[in-house]
Every structure is written in C-alpha cells, then in structure tokens.
Short mmCIF file of C-alpha atoms and ligand atoms in Angstrom, two decimals:
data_model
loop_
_atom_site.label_atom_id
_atom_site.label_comp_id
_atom_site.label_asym_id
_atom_site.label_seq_id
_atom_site.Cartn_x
_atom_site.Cartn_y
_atom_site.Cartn_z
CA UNK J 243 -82.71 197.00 -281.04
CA UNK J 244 -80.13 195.97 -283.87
CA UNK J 245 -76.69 195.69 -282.62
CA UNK J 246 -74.68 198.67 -284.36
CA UNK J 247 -71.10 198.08 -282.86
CA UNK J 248 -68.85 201.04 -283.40
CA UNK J 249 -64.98 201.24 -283.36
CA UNK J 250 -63.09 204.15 -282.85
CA UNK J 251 -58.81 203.87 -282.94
CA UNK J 252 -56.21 205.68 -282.01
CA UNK J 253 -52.49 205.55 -282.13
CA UNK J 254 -52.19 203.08 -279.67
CA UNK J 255 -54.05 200.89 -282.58
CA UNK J 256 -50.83 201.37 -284.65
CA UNK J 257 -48.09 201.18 -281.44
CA UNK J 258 -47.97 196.93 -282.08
CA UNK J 259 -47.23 198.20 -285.55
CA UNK J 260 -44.48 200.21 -284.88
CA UNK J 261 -45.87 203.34 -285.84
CA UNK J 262 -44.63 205.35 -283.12
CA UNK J 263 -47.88 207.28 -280.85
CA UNK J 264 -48.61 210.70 -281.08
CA UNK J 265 -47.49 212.20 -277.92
CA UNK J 266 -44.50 211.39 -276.51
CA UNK J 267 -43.87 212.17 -272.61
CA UNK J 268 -43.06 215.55 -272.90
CA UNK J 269 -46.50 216.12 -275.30
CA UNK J 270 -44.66 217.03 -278.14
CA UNK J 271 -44.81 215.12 -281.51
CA UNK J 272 -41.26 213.42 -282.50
CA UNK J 273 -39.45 216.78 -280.48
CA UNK J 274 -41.17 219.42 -282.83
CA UNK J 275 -43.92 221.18 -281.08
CA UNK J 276 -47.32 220.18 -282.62
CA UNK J 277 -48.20 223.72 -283.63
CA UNK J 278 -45.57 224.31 -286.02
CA UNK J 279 -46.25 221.29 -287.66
CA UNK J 280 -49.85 220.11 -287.56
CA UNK J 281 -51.44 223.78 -288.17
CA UNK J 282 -52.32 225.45 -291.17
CA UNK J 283 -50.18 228.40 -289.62
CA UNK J 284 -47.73 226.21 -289.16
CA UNK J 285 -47.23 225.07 -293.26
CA UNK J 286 -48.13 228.88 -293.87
CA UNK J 287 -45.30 229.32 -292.03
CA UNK J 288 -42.67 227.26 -293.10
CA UNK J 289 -43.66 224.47 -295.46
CA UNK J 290 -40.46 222.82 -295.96
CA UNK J 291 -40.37 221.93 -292.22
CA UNK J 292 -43.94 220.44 -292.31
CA UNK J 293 -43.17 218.70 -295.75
CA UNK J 294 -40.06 217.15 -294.22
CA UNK J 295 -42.10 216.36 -290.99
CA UNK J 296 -44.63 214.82 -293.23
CA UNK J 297 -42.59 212.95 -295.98
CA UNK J 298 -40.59 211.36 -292.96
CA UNK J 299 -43.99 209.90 -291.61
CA UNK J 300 -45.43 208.84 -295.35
CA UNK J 301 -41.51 206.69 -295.44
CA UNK J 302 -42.22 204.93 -292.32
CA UNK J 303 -45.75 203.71 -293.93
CA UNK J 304 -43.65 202.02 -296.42
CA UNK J 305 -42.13 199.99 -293.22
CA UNK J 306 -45.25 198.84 -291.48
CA UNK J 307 -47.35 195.92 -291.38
CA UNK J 308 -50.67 196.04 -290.17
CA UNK J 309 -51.01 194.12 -286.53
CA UNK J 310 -53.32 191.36 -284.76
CA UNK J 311 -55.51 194.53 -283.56
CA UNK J 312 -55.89 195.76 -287.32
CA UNK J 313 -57.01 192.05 -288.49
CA UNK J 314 -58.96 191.32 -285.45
CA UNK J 315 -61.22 194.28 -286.52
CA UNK J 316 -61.52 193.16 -290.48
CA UNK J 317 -62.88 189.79 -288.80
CA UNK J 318 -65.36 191.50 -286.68
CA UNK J 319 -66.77 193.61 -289.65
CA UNK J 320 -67.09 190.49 -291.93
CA UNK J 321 -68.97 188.60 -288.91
CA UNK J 322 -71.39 191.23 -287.94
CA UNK J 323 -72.12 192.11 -291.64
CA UNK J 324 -72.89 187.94 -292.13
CA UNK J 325 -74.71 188.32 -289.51
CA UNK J 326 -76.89 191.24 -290.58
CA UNK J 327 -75.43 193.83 -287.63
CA UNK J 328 -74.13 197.24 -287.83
CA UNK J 329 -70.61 198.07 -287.87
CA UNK J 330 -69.13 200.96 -288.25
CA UNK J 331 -65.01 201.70 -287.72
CA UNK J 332 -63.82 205.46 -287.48
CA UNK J 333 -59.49 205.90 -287.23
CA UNK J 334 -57.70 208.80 -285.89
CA UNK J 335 -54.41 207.34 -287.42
CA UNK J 336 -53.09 208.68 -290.70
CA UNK J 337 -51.57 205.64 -291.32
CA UNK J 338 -53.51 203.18 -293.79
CA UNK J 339 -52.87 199.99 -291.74
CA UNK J 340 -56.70 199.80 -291.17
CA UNK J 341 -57.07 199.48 -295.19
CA UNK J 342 -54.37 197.88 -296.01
CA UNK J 343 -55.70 194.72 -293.49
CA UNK J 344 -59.16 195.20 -295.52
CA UNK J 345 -61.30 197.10 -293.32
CA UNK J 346 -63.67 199.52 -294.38
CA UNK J 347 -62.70 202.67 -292.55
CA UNK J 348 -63.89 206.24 -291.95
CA UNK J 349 -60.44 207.73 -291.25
CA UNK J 350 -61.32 211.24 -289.56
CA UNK J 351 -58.00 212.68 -290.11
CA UNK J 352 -57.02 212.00 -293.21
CA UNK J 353 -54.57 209.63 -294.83
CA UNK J 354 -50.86 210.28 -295.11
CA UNK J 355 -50.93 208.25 -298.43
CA UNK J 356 -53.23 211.02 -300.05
CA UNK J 357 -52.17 214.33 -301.02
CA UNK J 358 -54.39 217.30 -302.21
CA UNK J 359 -54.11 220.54 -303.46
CA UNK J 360 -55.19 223.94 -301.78
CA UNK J 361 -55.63 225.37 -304.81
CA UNK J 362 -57.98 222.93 -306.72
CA UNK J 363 -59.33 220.70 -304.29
CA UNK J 364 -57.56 217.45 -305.94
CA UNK J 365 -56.79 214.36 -304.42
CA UNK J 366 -54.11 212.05 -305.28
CA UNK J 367 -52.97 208.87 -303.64
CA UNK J 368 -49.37 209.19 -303.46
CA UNK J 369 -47.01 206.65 -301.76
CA UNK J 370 -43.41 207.02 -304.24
CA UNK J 371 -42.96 210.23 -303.51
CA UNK J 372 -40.75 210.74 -299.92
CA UNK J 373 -37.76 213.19 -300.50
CA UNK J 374 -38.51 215.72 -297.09
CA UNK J 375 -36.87 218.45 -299.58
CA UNK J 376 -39.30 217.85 -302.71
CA UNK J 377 -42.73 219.23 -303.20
CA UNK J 378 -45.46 217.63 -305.13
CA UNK J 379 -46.98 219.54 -307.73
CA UNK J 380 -50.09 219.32 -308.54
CA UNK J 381 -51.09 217.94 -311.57
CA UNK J 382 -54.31 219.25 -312.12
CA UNK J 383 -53.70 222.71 -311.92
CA UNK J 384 -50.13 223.36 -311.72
CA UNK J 385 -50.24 223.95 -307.72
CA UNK J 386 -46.49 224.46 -306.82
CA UNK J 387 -47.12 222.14 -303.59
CA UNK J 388 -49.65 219.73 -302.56
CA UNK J 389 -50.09 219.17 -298.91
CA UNK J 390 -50.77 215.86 -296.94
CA UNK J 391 -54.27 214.81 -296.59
CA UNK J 392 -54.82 214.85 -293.13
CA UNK J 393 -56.56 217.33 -290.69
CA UNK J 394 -54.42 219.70 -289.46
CA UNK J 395 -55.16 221.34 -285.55
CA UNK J 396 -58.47 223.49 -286.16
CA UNK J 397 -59.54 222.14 -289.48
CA UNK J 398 -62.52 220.03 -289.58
CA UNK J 399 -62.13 216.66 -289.23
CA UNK J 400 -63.64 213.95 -292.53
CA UNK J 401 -67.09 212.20 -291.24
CA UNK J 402 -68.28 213.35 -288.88
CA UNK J 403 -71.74 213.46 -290.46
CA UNK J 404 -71.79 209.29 -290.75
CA UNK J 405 -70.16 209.44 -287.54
CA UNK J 406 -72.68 211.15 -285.96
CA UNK J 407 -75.22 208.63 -287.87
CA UNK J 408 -73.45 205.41 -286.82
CA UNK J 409 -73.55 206.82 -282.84
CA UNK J 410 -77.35 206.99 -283.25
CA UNK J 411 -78.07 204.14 -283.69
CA UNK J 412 -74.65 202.28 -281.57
CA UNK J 413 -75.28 199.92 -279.23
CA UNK J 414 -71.71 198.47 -278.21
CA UNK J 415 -68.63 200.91 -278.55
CA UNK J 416 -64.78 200.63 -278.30
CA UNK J 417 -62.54 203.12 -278.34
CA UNK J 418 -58.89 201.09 -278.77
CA UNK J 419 -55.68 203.11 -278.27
CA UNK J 420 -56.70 206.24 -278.25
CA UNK J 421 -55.51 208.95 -275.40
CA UNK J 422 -59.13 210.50 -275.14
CA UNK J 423 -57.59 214.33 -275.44
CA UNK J 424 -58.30 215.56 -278.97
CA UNK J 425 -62.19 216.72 -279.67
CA UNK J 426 -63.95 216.05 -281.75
CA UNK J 427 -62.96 212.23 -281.62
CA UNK J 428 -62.43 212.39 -278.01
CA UNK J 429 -66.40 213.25 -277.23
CA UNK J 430 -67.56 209.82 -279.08
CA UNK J 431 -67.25 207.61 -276.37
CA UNK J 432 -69.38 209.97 -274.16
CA UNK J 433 -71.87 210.25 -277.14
CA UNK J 434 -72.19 206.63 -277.27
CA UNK J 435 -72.90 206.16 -273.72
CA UNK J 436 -75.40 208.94 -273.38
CA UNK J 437 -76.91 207.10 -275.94
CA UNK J 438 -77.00 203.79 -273.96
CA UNK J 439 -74.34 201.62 -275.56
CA UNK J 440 -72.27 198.84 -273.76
CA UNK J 441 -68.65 200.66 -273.89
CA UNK J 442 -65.15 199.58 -273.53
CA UNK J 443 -61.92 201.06 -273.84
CA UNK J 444 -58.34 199.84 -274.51
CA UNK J 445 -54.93 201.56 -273.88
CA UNK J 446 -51.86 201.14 -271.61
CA UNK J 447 -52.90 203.52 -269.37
CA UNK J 448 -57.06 205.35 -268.41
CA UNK J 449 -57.37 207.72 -270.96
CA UNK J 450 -58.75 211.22 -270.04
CA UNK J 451 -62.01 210.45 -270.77
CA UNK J 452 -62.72 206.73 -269.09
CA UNK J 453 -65.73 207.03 -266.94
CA UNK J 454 -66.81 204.51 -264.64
CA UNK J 455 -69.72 203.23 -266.29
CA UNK J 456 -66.49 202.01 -269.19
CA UNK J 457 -65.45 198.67 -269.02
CA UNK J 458 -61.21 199.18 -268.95
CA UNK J 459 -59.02 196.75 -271.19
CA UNK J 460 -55.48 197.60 -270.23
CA UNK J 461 -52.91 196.36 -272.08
CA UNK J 462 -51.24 196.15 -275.90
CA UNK J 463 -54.41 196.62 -279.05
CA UNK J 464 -52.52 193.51 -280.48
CA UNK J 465 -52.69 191.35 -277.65
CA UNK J 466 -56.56 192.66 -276.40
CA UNK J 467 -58.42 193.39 -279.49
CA UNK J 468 -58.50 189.73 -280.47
CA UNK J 469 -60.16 188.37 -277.26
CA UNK J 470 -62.46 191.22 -277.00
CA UNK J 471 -63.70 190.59 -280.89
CA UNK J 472 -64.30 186.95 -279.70
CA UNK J 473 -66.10 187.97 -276.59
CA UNK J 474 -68.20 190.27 -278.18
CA UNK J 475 -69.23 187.92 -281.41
CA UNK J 476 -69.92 185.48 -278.97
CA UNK J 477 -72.32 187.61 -277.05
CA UNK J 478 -74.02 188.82 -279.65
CA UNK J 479 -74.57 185.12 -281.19
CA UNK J 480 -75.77 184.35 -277.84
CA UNK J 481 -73.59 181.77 -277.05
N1 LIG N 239 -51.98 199.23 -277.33
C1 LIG N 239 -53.05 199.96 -276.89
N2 LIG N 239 -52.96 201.25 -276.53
C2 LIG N 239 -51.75 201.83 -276.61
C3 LIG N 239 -50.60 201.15 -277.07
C4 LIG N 239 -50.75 199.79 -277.44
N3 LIG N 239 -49.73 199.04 -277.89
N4 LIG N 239 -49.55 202.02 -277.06
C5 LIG N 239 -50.05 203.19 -276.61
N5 LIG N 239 -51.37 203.08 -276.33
C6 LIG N 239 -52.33 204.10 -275.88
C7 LIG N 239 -51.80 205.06 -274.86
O1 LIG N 239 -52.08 204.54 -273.55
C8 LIG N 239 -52.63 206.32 -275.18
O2 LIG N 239 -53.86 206.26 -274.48
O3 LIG N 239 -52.66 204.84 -277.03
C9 LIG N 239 -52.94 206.19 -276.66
C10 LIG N 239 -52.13 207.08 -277.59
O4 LIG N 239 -52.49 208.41 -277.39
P1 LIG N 239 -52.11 209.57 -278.43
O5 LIG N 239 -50.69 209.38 -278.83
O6 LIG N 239 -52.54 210.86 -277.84
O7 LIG N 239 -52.95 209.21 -279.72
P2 LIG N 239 -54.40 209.62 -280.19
O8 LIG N 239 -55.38 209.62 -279.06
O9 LIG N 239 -54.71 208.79 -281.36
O10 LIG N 239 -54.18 211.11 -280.66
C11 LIG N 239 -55.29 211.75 -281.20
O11 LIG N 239 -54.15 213.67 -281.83
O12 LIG N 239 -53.27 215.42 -282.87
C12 LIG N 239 -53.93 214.36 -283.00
O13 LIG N 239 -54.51 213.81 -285.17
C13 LIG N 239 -53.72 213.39 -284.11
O14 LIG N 239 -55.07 211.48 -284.38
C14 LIG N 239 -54.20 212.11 -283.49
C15 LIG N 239 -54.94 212.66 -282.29
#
C-alpha cells in the first residue's frame, strides 16, 4: 500500500511558539469561560466581548514565530511528496504558524488572520486590524461587523470531507499537541487506527484518547517532532 502519512496538531504544536494552549488548568480559555466566547450565542450575545477576546489573540499572531515542530513538518511534506507518498496535515490551531513555515495545511478551525461576514459569506484576510473596541465592516456588503474565521463550539468544522479522504487511505498518523477532547478532531486518531495505520502521539501529558496500541512521544512538539520526522523518513526509505 502507498504510504499516506497524516498529521493532525493541536495547541501544544504552537506552545514552543508561545502561543499560549487552549485550556488552562481550571478548563477555561485565558479566565473567560469558553461558552461566552467561542459560541455563536456567545457573539449573539455580546460581540464586543468576543471581538476583544478575538482581536487580543489576532495581536499576539503578530508576535510569533513559527517553531522547530512547524518546520520539521514543511520538511516532511517536501520529502514524502519527492518521494511520491501521501501527506496530508490537518491544524486545530487558529494561528497561521503552519503557513507561515510553508506547509500546506487543512486548518479545521479556521484562521484568526481571516475574517468573514455573516451576512454575505465574504472572506478577507485581515492582519492590521487589532483595536478589541473596533469592528470590521464588511466591504462587500456593508455588514456592520465581520467575525473571525474560525469555528465556533457547534459549528461545523472546514474539511472534514478531505479529511475523511486522507484517513482512507492513511497509513502512519500523528496527532502532535493536541489534548484529544474536542470531536470531531479528537475521533481521527481512532479513525486512523481502525483503519490500520502505524500511530503516534505527542504531548506533555496522555491525552484522553491514547490507546495502547499508540506509540507515546512525551515531551515539547519542538524538541520531538524533529526526531520523529527523521525516524519516520528513514523508515519509509528503508534505511
Ligand atoms: N509540546 C507538545 N504538546 C504540548 C506542549 C508542547 N510544548 N504544550 C502543551 N502540550 C499538549 C498538552 O499536553 C495537551 O495535550 O498540548 C495539548 C493542548 O491541549 P488543548 O489546549 O486542549 O488544545 P487542543 O487539543 O488543540 O484543543 C482543541 O479546542 O476549543 C477548541 O478549537 C479549539 O482547536 C481547539 C480545540
């Protein structure tokens, strides 16, 4: 069978960046509780909390660098592709870091550097704009306020048909910083065993969803992702 390798990240992907993770200890996101400001309810609610949430989170991309982890992964696309293999790399993180480093990326929830408009459907990327007290409008149709890109709690997430694609035919999965709590992303590691492929996972601590038949990586993306890209080039070159 061709080797289809496919990557799925998480926050922990980001953590070596800076970007801070998205639960903290007591689950909640930065001290507000996620469901006033990751919902649709939640920017029904009260938009100029979510829009300061938000525009506080699109400042800090202006601050980060991608990390070893995010350029260990570009590497491992451009060597699978020369070598005629599948690759596929699916991102939790809002965050463009996995762009920005040059990797082709199916980013499931959305990009914080893209807004769009409820009204018309249009898309803009958007990094100058940061004030938390200043809506976009939109310039298309005149929108008062555009909202950031990303999938909120109980919208669909961006994908998931070429994810589900890319699982049938995976034969070697990671799943790299990523708590293992939030469906649908959470269920592709299980998908991709079912299906037979060699998995691995890498965080600081077993995610939820680690079963035994996963080989565990603990420790920082930055420092792990590099060895396991070697490792796993190697093996499939058969050396
Ligand atoms: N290196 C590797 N893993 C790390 C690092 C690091 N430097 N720092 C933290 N981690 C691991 C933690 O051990 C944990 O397993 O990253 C994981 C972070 O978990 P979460 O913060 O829950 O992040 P994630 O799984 O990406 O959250 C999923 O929840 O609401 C949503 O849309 C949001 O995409 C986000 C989703």
């Amino acid at each position: 069978m061709q080797p289809h390798v496919v990557v799925l990240t998480g926050a922990g992907a980001s953590a070596d960046s800076g970007v801070r993770t998205f639960r903290d200890a007591g689950g909640t996101w930065e001290g507000h509780d996620v469901l006033q400001v990751a919902t649709p309810e939640g920017w029904r609610r009260d938009r100029r909390l979510v829009w300061s949430f938000y525009q506080a989170r699109r400042a800090q991309l202006r601050e980060v660098e991608p990390n070893a982890a995010h350029v260990a992964l570009v590497r491992l696309e451009r060597e699978l592709e020369a070598a005629g293999h599948g690759f596929t790399l699916v991102s939790q993180n809002v965050d463009d870091l996995h762009r920005r480093a040059g990797s082709t990326v199916i980013e499931m929830h959305g990009n914080l550097a893209r807004l769009r408009c409820e009204r018309c459907g249009a898309t803009v990327e958007d990094r100058d704009h940061v004030d938390p007290e200043v809506f976009v409008p939109c310039d298309a149709c005149g929108h008062d306020a555009l909202r950031p890109d990303v999938v909120w709690f109980g919208e669909l997430p961006f994908g998931l048909d070429e994810i589900e694609r890319a699982l049938r035919r995976c034969t070697h999965f990671a799943a790299i910083g990523t708590s293992g709590q939030v469906y649908p992303a959470a269920g592709l590691l299980e998908a991709a065993r079912a299906g037979g492929a060699r998995t691995w996972v890498n965080a600081l601590e077993a995610p939820a969803n680690l079963h035994p038949d996963d080989r565990f990586l603990p420790g920082r993306a930055g420092e792990v992702v590099p060895g396991w890209v070697d490792g796993l080039l190697a093996d499939l070159a058969g050396r």
